[in-house]
PDB file of C-alpha atoms in Angstrom:
ATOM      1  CA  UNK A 103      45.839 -21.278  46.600  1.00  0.00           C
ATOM      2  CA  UNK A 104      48.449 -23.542  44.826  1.00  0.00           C
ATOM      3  CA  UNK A 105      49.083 -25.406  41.423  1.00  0.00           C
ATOM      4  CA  UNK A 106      48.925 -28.960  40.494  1.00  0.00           C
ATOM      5  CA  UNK A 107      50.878 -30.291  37.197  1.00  0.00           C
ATOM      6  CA  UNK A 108      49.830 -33.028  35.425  1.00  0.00           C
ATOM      7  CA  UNK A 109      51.668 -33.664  32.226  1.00  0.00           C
ATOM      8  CA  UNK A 110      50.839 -30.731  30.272  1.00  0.00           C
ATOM      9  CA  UNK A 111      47.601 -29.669  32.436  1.00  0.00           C
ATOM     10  CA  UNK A 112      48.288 -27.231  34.669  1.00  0.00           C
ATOM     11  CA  UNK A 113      45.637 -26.103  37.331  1.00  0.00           C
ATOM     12  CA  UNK A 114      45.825 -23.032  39.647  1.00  0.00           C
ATOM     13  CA  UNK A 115      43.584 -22.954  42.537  1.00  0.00           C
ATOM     14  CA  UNK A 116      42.455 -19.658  42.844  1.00  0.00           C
ATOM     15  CA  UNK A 117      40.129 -19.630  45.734  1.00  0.00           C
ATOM     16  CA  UNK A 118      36.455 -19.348  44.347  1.00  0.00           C
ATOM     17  CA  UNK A 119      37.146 -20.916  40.708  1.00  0.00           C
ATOM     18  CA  UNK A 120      39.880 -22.892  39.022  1.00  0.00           C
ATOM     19  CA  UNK A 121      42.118 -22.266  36.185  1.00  0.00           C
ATOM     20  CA  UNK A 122      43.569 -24.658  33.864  1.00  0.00           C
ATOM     21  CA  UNK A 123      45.818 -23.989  31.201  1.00  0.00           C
ATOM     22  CA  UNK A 124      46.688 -26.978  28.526  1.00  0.00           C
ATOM     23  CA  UNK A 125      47.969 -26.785  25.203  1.00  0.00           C
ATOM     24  CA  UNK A 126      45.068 -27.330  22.723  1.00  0.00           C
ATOM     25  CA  UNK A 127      42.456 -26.768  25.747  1.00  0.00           C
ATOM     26  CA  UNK A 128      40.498 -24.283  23.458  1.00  0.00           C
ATOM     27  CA  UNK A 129      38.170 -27.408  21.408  1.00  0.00           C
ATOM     28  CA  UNK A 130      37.163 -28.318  24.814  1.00  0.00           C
ATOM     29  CA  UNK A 131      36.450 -25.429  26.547  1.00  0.00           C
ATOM     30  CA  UNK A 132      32.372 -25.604  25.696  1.00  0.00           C
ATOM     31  CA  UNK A 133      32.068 -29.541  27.204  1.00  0.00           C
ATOM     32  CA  UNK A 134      34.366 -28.267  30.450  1.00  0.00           C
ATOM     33  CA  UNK A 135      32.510 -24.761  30.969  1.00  0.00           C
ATOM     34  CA  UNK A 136      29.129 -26.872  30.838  1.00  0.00           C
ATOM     35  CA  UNK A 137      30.277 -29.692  33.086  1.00  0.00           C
ATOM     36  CA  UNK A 138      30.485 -27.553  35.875  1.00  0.00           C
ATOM     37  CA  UNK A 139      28.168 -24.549  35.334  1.00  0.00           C
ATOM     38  CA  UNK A 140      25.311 -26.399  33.767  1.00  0.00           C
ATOM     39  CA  UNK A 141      22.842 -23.669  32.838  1.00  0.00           C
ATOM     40  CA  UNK A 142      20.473 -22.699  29.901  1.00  0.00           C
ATOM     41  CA  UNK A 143      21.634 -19.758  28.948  1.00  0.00           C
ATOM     42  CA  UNK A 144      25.705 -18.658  28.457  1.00  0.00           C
ATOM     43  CA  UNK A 145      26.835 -15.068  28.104  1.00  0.00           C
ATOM     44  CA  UNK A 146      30.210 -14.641  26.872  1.00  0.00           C
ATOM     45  CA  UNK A 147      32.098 -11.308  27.634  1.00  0.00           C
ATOM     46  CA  UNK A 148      34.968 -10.408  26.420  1.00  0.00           C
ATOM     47  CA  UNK A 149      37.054  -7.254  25.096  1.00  0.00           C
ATOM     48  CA  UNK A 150      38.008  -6.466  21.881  1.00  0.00           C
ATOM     49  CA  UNK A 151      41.484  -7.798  21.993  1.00  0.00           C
ATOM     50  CA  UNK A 152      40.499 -11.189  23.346  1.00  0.00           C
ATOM     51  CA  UNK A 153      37.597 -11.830  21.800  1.00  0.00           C
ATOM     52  CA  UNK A 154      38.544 -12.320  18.156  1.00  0.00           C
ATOM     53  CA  UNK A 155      40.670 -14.726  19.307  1.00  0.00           C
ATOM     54  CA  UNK A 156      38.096 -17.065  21.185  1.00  0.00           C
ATOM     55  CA  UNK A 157      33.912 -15.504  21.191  1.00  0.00           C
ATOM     56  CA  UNK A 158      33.263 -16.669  17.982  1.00  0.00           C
ATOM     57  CA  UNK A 159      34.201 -20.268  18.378  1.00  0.00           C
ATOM     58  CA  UNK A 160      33.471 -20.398  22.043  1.00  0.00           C
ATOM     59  CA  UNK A 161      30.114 -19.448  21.388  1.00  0.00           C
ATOM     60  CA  UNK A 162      29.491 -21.969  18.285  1.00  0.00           C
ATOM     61  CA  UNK A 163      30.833 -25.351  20.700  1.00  0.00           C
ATOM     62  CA  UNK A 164      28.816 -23.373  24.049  1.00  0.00           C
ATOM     63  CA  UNK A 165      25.403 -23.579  21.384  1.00  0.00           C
ATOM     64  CA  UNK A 166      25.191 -26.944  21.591  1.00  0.00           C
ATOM     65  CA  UNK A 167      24.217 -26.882  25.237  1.00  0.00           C
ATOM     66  CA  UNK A 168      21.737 -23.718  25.786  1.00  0.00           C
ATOM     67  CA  UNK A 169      20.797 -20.218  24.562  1.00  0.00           C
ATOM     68  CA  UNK A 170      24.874 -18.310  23.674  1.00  0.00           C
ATOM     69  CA  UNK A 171      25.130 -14.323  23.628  1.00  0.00           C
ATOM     70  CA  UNK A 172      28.251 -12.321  22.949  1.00  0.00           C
ATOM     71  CA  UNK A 173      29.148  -9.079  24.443  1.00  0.00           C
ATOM     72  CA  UNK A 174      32.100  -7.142  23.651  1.00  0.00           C
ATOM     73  CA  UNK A 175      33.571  -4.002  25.643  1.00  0.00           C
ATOM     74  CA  UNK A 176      36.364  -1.857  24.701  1.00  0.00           C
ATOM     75  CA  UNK A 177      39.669  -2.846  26.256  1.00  0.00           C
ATOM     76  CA  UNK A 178      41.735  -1.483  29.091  1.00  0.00           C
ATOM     77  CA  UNK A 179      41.296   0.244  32.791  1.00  0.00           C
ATOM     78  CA  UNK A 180      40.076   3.497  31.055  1.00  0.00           C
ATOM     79  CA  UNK A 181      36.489   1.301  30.480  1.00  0.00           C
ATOM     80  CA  UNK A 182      36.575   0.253  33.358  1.00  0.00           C
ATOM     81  CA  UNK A 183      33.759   2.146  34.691  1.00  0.00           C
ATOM     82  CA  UNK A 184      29.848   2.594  35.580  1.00  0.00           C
ATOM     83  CA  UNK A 185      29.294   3.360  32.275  1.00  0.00           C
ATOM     84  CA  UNK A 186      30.423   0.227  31.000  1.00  0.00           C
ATOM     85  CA  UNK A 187      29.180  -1.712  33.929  1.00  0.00           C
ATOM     86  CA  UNK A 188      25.535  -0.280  32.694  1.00  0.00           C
ATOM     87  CA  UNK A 189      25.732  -0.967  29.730  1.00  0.00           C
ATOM     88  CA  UNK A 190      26.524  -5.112  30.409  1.00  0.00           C
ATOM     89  CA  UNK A 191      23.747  -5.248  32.936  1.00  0.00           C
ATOM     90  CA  UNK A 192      21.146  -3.827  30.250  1.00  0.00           C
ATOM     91  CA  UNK A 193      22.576  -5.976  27.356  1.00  0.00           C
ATOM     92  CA  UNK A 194      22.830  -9.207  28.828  1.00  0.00           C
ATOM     93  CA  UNK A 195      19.311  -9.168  29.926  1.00  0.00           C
ATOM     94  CA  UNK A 196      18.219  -7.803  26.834  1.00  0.00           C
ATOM     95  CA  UNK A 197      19.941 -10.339  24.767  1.00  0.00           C
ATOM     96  CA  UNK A 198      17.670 -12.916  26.701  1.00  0.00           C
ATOM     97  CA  UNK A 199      19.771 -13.811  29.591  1.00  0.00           C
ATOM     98  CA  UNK A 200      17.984 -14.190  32.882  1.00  0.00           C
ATOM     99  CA  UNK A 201      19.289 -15.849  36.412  1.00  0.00           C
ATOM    100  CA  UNK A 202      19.880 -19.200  35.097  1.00  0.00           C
ATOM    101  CA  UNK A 203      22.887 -17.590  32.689  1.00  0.00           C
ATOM    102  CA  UNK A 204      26.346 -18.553  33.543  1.00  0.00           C
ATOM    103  CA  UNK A 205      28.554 -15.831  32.712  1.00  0.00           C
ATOM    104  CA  UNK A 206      31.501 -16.548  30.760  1.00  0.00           C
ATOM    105  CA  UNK A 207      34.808 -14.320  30.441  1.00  0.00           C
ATOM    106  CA  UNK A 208      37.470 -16.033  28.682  1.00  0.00           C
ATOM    107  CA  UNK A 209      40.858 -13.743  28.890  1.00  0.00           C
TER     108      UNK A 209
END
């Protein structure tokens, strides 16, 4: 793991994925999310505290390249649980996403 800067881009290696964090990143996140998880199908899920902040307009730039659902849990540890768990694996599905849906968590 380790961190490269490049002006304002910063990207952490986290082992299986990448993170970046730029100021104004957010108006490209659709165009960077599809340019390495090219799929036909997106399903964005999120919590209640970050999701007003970036489903909604995620999901609008993300509809220009395949089929976008949104699914939104209650926040914290204390939902953390099978409960919850069941009730993403029987929404996403139901909301048309199949095995060719990349699954997106912004937060």
């Amino acid at each position: 793991m380790g961190a490269t800067v490049t002006d304002a881009l910063r990207t952490v290696d986290a082992g299986s994925y990448t993170v970046s964090i730029e100021p104004g990143l957010r108006p490209r996140f659709a165009s960077l999310i599809a340019s390495v998880a090219a799929a036909h199908r997106f399903a964005i899920i999120t919590d209640e505290h970050v999701g007003p902040h970036y489903a909604d307009a995620l999901a609008a730039s993300l509809d220009a390249h395949g089929h976008v659902s949104v699914h939104v849990l209650p926040p914290g540890e204390a939902f953390t649980t099978r409960a919850t768990w069941a009730k993403v694996t029987d929404d996403v599905p139901a909301a048309g996403c199949g095995r060719d849906t990349t699954d997106v968590r912004p937060g």
